[in-house]
């Protein structure tokens, strides 16, 4: 079945690519193809100790697949970790395709073809059991993303993605080579690593290679350009789904291949491996800096891009701390981020579809015009800001608890402040796009765009009420790392420090809402016009040439304070590195003079050095 | 098997304590105005003025609404603040505080704030938007020193649960008697000034600059709900401070003294939150208003610096 | 609680917590600081200066009203929520005061919005202002301060007068004709 899946995907790529002139047909075909990974996921649910009714498992996939290649064997096998990330990607992907059916009016065949290829690549990555397979599928994924970035057509985005993608691939490849050199095998299960510096170098290279895809600072430079200049459904999948693959890779290699005890052997600090500690610090810095930069953006997509970077930083913190609590929190954050960020990007796409605008200062008042889009993004925003009426809070809470448990005294305040900073930029979205002065007389987004958004909101609500179900999902993953899942019941989570009971929160909130509702109903009210505002007695219609929407330069005082510290961003750093490389390169180029005499002298020198070395040895 | 009688009693106690919280909040409004008036050599309103104001707002004949998002503000602000209060240990009595912890409380406090911000944004008045911008930035400013102190306490007491922190301070082992947390209490008190939106940090409200900022379009019952939120907010925030540093006002243990302990503890708790609020009022009465960048710089430069010293102190002092 | 008692309670609450918005058109604003601050201290009656009309109960028009400012006064008055009361402050609001022959100034405020209490004087002293407040309390208590009901009842007449004034046809502004029957 796995062979068949790959074949169907490849055929689908060809078919939808040929149907470029019929975007709707291509979209529908792509949608049906995109459902296959989800069915595979259902049939593999026994890996997670979940028993599903048989009518959900009508397709029967084998759990492992092998193909003998010259130097090694290509192995695909479902693991709990792969299952978990496949859950995120395979449930997001059909929704994104469904959204794009009405989003694209023409010229969409290439889009669907490349999207199917990225999903095929991710499918392979998540199942790969050896470095060869992993790398092959990683390259398929990376190059098809490049095709989608090129569709966006922005030169800076293409160049930055290409260079950072190449950097990432090189780092990963170099790390794999070191591991192969050390162990002589490609297969994860057969590797027997020791605490040598070579392995440390390999794992550092691999993790920094994955950090590019996960947009950890300072490797995040490509993300804002790509996110803000590509097509919206793709960006939703890139930010929601594909960026998780970086963290999947980090988790696979840090805890699956290397393992916690080996990580600890390179030095620990207060019970946390130094390797993980530095990853957590980088993650905290990313969370904070991403948040601050997000507050300063005016382009809706750029804001969401920096917010993505900040939120992904939390996952890195969790993976760095590495206790069961922290890993659970990191996975939970990955799940939440998949869904809420996809909803937000899709909502941005729906807003663009109706208004043709991305600048926050040019939008406004869409909340009453597009109420369902607004409500879906409101839920997503609650999840992003970790308000305890969506599941977003539980993830952040687990991470905070893990940090306090390991006494991360300086990282935790940064995490919390990044969380507060999230309120700032989510309010910018809320006010700038959905509230305030109504500027556009538009209709609600089409149903085929609303349905995916609302389906993606559902997990945020389900895991709000039953965070214990999520912890159940993590149990097999942690078991693989010789850890046990954190104590829980369906609606409570216990840690060594405190307890979180979602049922108490929900019922108390419903109770207080009823109380507030009674107060609210105590008196009748009349609706007044939206523009019936108090402006020192000035009727607004006298001043229709002045916009009453105060969203332009909304956080100006904030920018005044923070901009000096952030104006020399990471891009500047990379430019300096690039300039240094150019100086070095042009210096090295001088060797090639083009004169035959010089070359013969080089050969002679080389020969002499070799002979001298041999004699001295 | 759920014990329905116990559950009913718990719900009734919760309702009673919430009502008491609102009542104390309204009383505090009157007391605050009276004290401010006395500092300014005025007579001032009667101390029950808060009750009259809220009742008047709820008996207004006509109310206006700018649409359903606007109404969310009234609902979320009252519900959210009452919810936050339920999760606080009050005078050692923990209603729901065993079910959540300090992080939950910090985020529950964001529900009314965000709901309020939604309504203010929906009113479409530019003053409201500017006010919310200022409120969020003030929040960002004061949270840094506050969370630094709170995290230092969490690590020191090795728990994140506020109820446990209060328990560990029983028998007058209040945190404020530990030198490092005495300094911490001063830092947190500065943060509390911003939380309570008293001068010099009443930047979001600023009636003379931006016409009470977020509240500019609210009138009648909507404003009444917001006043309830603000008044209850005083109680919640001062109680948070008292729970953290003053042992929640617990001086008698319930197991030893029975019902008497509840009464005495409640009175002590009331006096302590009044005292904490009184300090905020004194600062409020004599200071002018900061600009928003100045507030941010004050909190992040001076207050957070002291907070950082406390963190280093705990970092060195606490061995894992 | 029956309706009679309820409205009586509402009146008591309304009386003890009058939030004021003052529309400082003329020189009258000068007399407000002493009223608010420690010399006279209107807060002891629960009165409080508010920033916006949405929050306010009593509207203080302090001084002369040009036609241009009248537009703003009407806008502010209509944004206030019932029950609302208006205090005309100084001679200018009664008969134009020293601007009695101005082409651009309205003479009698009560032709445009219902006024509950007038304070005579140019300027009225703070004592007079305090006295007007007490008078207003008394009227609210007895249910006589019904300007806002009048505005609803004779809305077309008020609107007509406002329209005439806005188009500078001040001589066509008429008195508000009240029905003797209830």
XYZ file of N, CA, C and O in Angstrom, chain A residues 2 5-10 12-13 16 29-42 44 61 76 78 82-98 100 110-128 133-134 136-148 161 213 233-234 236-238 240-245 248 338-339:
384
model
N 2.017 1.189 0.656
C 2.860 2.386 0.686
C 3.384 2.681 -0.713
O 3.376 3.832 -1.162
N 0.616 4.209 -2.563
C 0.412 5.594 -2.161
C 1.381 6.506 -2.890
O 0.991 7.543 -3.448
N 2.653 6.089 -2.882
C 3.657 6.929 -3.538
C 3.335 7.044 -5.021
O 3.394 8.130 -5.604
N 2.905 5.903 -5.611
C 2.570 5.928 -7.033
C 1.382 6.835 -7.292
O 1.388 7.630 -8.245
N 0.353 6.727 -6.429
C -0.832 7.579 -6.636
C -0.446 9.048 -6.528
O -0.872 9.888 -7.325
N 0.404 9.340 -5.547
C 0.831 10.725 -5.390
C 1.549 11.224 -6.643
O 1.263 12.303 -7.156
N 2.465 10.380 -7.164
C 3.220 10.820 -8.333
C 2.306 10.970 -9.540
O 2.419 11.930 -10.303
N -0.857 11.621 -9.369
C -1.650 12.822 -9.088
C -0.888 14.074 -9.469
O -1.446 15.018 -10.036
N 0.400 14.078 -9.173
C 1.220 15.234 -9.515
C 1.161 15.493 -11.016
O 0.937 16.617 -11.464
N -2.649 16.578 -12.083
C -3.049 17.946 -11.757
C -2.127 18.940 -12.444
O -2.533 20.058 -12.766
N -9.304 16.796 -7.706
C -8.477 15.589 -7.781
C -7.411 15.621 -6.682
O -7.201 14.645 -5.949
N -6.770 16.773 -6.534
C -5.730 16.902 -5.513
C -6.305 16.662 -4.127
O -5.663 16.053 -3.264
N -7.541 17.109 -3.917
C -8.164 16.924 -2.609
C -8.329 15.439 -2.306
O -8.016 14.980 -1.206
N -8.808 14.686 -3.314
C -9.000 13.256 -3.045
C -7.668 12.553 -2.815
O -7.562 11.686 -1.957
N -6.660 12.951 -3.584
C -5.353 12.338 -3.369
C -4.834 12.705 -1.974
O -4.246 11.871 -1.273
N -5.102 13.948 -1.559
C -4.532 14.422 -0.290
C -5.138 13.713 0.909
O -4.575 13.766 2.005
N -6.268 13.035 0.702
C -6.882 12.343 1.837
C -6.158 11.045 2.181
O -6.302 10.524 3.284
N -5.372 10.509 1.223
C -4.776 9.182 1.435
C -3.892 9.117 2.689
O -4.028 8.181 3.483
N -3.003 10.097 2.908
C -2.189 9.992 4.129
C -3.028 9.919 5.387
O -2.649 9.253 6.363
N -4.193 10.588 5.368
C -5.040 10.554 6.558
C -5.613 9.156 6.772
O -5.681 8.666 7.903
N -5.986 8.490 5.666
C -6.482 7.114 5.809
C -5.369 6.194 6.292
O -5.593 5.301 7.124
N -4.159 6.446 5.768
C -3.020 5.661 6.232
C -2.846 5.838 7.723
O -2.642 4.885 8.478
N -2.981 7.102 8.151
C -2.864 7.429 9.569
C -3.878 6.640 10.390
O -3.554 6.044 11.423
N -5.124 6.600 9.872
C -6.166 5.877 10.615
C -5.829 4.397 10.702
O -6.004 3.771 11.744
N -3.034 3.055 10.792
C -1.879 2.803 11.637
C -2.127 3.137 13.104
O -1.193 3.210 13.901
N -3.007 -0.386 5.488
C -1.628 -0.111 5.108
C -0.693 -1.012 5.901
O -0.906 -1.238 7.097
N 10.882 2.366 5.258
C 9.801 3.225 5.741
C 9.031 2.424 6.777
O 8.638 1.297 6.528
N 6.211 2.997 10.288
C 5.487 3.946 11.136
C 5.982 3.805 12.573
O 6.145 2.712 13.092
N 6.452 9.513 14.334
C 6.039 9.780 12.976
C 4.529 9.865 12.869
O 3.992 10.726 12.168
N 3.842 8.999 13.591
C 2.376 9.014 13.568
C 1.857 10.355 14.056
O 0.953 10.946 13.459
N 2.444 10.832 15.151
C 1.968 12.093 15.725
C 2.119 13.236 14.734
O 1.191 14.003 14.489
N 3.327 13.350 14.124
C 3.517 14.460 13.190
C 2.719 14.244 11.914
O 2.282 15.207 11.295
N 2.520 12.974 11.547
C 1.674 12.704 10.384
C 0.231 13.123 10.662
O -0.472 13.595 9.773
N -0.178 12.980 11.919
C -1.519 13.449 12.298
C -1.650 14.932 11.996
O -2.641 15.385 11.406
N -0.645 15.718 12.410
C -0.704 17.158 12.168
C -0.761 17.443 10.673
O -1.610 18.182 10.189
N 0.176 16.854 9.937
C 0.301 17.218 8.521
C -0.845 16.682 7.687
O -1.373 17.372 6.833
N -1.238 15.414 7.969
C -2.248 14.831 7.085
C -3.630 15.377 7.392
O -4.505 15.294 6.543
N -3.855 15.921 8.588
C -5.169 16.540 8.796
C -5.179 17.976 8.315
O -6.226 18.504 7.947
N -4.017 18.614 8.290
C -3.967 19.986 7.784
C -4.030 20.018 6.264
O -4.704 20.863 5.675
N -3.349 19.055 5.625
C -3.147 19.141 4.183
C -4.449 19.135 3.364
O -4.642 20.015 2.523
N -5.384 18.181 3.613
C -6.619 18.222 2.821
C -7.384 19.519 3.017
O -7.978 20.041 2.065
N -7.333 20.074 4.232
C -8.069 21.316 4.491
C -7.488 22.463 3.665
O -8.208 23.299 3.132
N -6.156 22.478 3.589
C -5.509 23.535 2.814
C -5.864 23.404 1.343
O -6.160 24.397 0.659
N -5.887 22.144 0.834
C -6.250 21.926 -0.570
C -7.699 22.341 -0.804
O -8.034 23.003 -1.784
N -8.563 21.980 0.165
C -9.974 22.349 0.050
C -10.122 23.865 -0.014
O -10.896 24.399 -0.800
N -7.936 25.924 -1.120
C -7.415 26.521 -2.358
C -8.336 26.341 -3.546
O -8.183 27.039 -4.534
N 0.082 23.733 -11.354
C 1.426 23.651 -10.805
C 1.420 23.723 -9.297
O 2.168 23.014 -8.611
N 0.511 24.560 -8.765
C 0.404 24.677 -7.311
C 0.047 23.341 -6.684
O 0.720 22.866 -5.767
N -1.002 22.700 -7.226
C -1.426 21.435 -6.622
C -0.349 20.377 -6.778
O -0.102 19.581 -5.861
N 0.317 20.380 -7.952
C 1.350 19.371 -8.189
C 2.468 19.519 -7.159
O 2.870 18.549 -6.496
N 2.918 20.763 -6.961
C 4.008 20.979 -6.015
C 3.563 20.687 -4.590
O 4.319 20.131 -3.782
N 2.302 21.029 -4.300
C 1.803 20.756 -2.947
C 1.786 19.254 -2.682
O 2.176 18.782 -1.612
N 1.318 18.484 -3.697
C 1.288 17.031 -3.514
C 2.699 16.491 -3.323
O 2.929 15.589 -2.505
N 3.643 17.087 -4.033
C 5.023 16.628 -3.869
C 5.544 16.944 -2.466
O 6.219 16.110 -1.857
N 5.218 18.136 -1.933
C 5.673 18.432 -0.562
C 5.077 17.442 0.421
O 5.745 16.977 1.331
N 3.783 17.107 0.188
C 3.158 16.174 1.122
C 3.796 14.796 0.989
O 4.025 14.115 1.999
N 4.121 14.410 -0.246
C 4.781 13.122 -0.436
C 6.121 13.112 0.287
O 6.453 12.153 1.002
N 6.862 14.217 0.129
C 8.143 14.318 0.818
C 7.976 14.209 2.323
O 8.689 13.458 2.997
N 6.980 14.932 2.872
C 6.778 14.898 4.319
C 6.376 13.499 4.773
O 6.835 13.019 5.813
N 5.534 12.861 3.952
C 5.081 11.507 4.272
C 6.283 10.585 4.409
O 6.411 9.825 5.372
N 7.215 10.710 3.460
C 8.397 9.872 3.510
C 9.295 10.207 4.683
O 9.813 9.318 5.353
N 9.450 11.503 4.940
C 10.307 11.912 6.050
C 9.801 11.328 7.358
O 10.558 10.803 8.174
N 8.476 11.402 7.536
C 7.918 10.982 8.823
C 8.006 9.474 9.009
O 8.005 8.991 10.135
N 8.090 8.727 7.892
C 8.158 7.283 8.030
C 9.585 6.761 7.946
O 9.831 5.592 8.223
N 10.525 7.621 7.546
C 11.874 7.137 7.246
C 12.521 6.541 8.477
O 12.418 7.068 9.576
N 16.859 7.327 3.239
C 15.461 7.631 2.915
C 15.098 9.027 3.395
O 14.472 9.808 2.681
N 15.516 9.292 4.625
C 15.206 10.592 5.219
C 15.692 11.705 4.308
O 14.963 12.622 3.972
N 16.552 11.617 1.097
C 15.901 11.675 -0.222
C 14.576 12.421 -0.126
O 14.294 13.366 -0.869
N 13.769 12.017 0.861
C 12.458 12.661 0.964
C 12.590 14.112 1.424
O 11.789 14.967 1.050
N 13.602 14.377 2.236
C 13.828 15.761 2.668
C 14.098 16.655 1.463
O 13.582 17.771 1.356
N 14.882 16.130 0.531
C 15.191 16.925 -0.657
C 13.957 17.092 -1.537
O 13.725 18.174 -2.075
N 13.144 16.017 -1.645
C 11.894 16.147 -2.436
C 11.053 17.279 -1.856
O 10.578 18.182 -2.558
N 10.913 17.265 -0.514
C 10.103 18.280 0.154
C 10.700 19.652 -0.098
O 10.013 20.591 -0.499
N 12.012 19.806 0.132
C 12.636 21.118 0.027
C 12.527 21.693 -1.376
O 12.211 22.871 -1.549
N 12.769 20.841 -2.388
C 12.747 21.377 -3.749
C 11.342 21.705 -4.197
O 11.134 22.654 -4.954
N 10.349 20.928 -3.733
C 8.988 21.288 -4.174
C 8.523 22.548 -3.453
O 7.749 23.330 -4.008
N 9.039 22.781 -2.219
C 8.741 24.070 -1.588
C 9.332 25.189 -2.435
O 8.702 26.225 -2.650
N 10.536 24.951 -2.954
C 11.153 25.996 -3.772
C 10.272 26.325 -4.971
O 10.088 27.494 -5.318
N 9.685 25.263 -5.583
C 8.797 25.519 -6.717
C 7.641 26.418 -6.297
O 7.261 27.345 -7.014
N 7.113 26.174 -5.089
C 5.983 26.982 -4.628
C 6.422 28.402 -4.300
O 5.670 29.358 -4.494
N 15.259 31.718 0.350
C 14.882 30.328 0.591
C 15.913 29.384 0.005
O 16.315 28.401 0.632
N 14.761 24.930 8.963
C 13.368 24.683 8.579
C 12.412 25.101 9.691
O 11.322 25.572 9.431
N -2.632 29.627 0.793
C -2.822 28.232 1.240
C -1.494 27.526 1.447
O -1.314 26.775 2.406
N -0.532 27.814 0.572
C 0.785 27.199 0.736
C 1.439 27.683 2.026
O 2.025 26.895 2.776
N -0.007 28.674 4.688
C -0.668 28.023 5.811
C -0.077 26.643 6.043
O 0.184 26.241 7.178
N 0.164 25.916 4.953
C 0.735 24.570 5.103
C 2.206 24.639 5.506
O 2.680 23.849 6.317
N 2.913 25.634 4.980
C 4.335 25.762 5.301
C 4.519 26.087 6.778
O 5.294 25.443 7.499
N 2.090 26.019 9.211
C 1.422 25.102 10.112
C 2.049 23.724 10.091
O 2.291 23.137 11.133
N 2.323 23.220 8.899
C 2.743 21.834 8.807
C 4.234 21.631 8.603
O 4.903 20.998 9.407
N 4.764 22.221 7.522
C 6.118 21.854 7.123
C 7.174 22.334 8.109
O 8.211 21.701 8.283
N 6.889 23.482 8.794
C 7.893 23.952 9.758
C 8.046 22.956 10.905
O 9.084 22.912 11.562
N 7.003 22.138 11.142
C 7.097 21.137 12.216
C 8.091 20.045 11.875
O 8.615 19.375 12.757
N 8.328 19.852 10.558
C 9.255 18.789 10.177
C 10.640 19.056 10.728
O 11.369 18.132 11.086
N 10.397 17.878 14.101
C 10.359 16.417 14.058
C 11.783 15.873 13.938
O 12.178 14.953 14.665
N 0.151 24.152 14.726
C -0.299 23.681 13.421
C -1.678 24.227 13.102
O -1.915 24.766 12.029
N -2.579 24.080 14.075
C -3.959 24.417 13.747
C -4.216 25.910 13.821
O -4.793 26.480 12.909
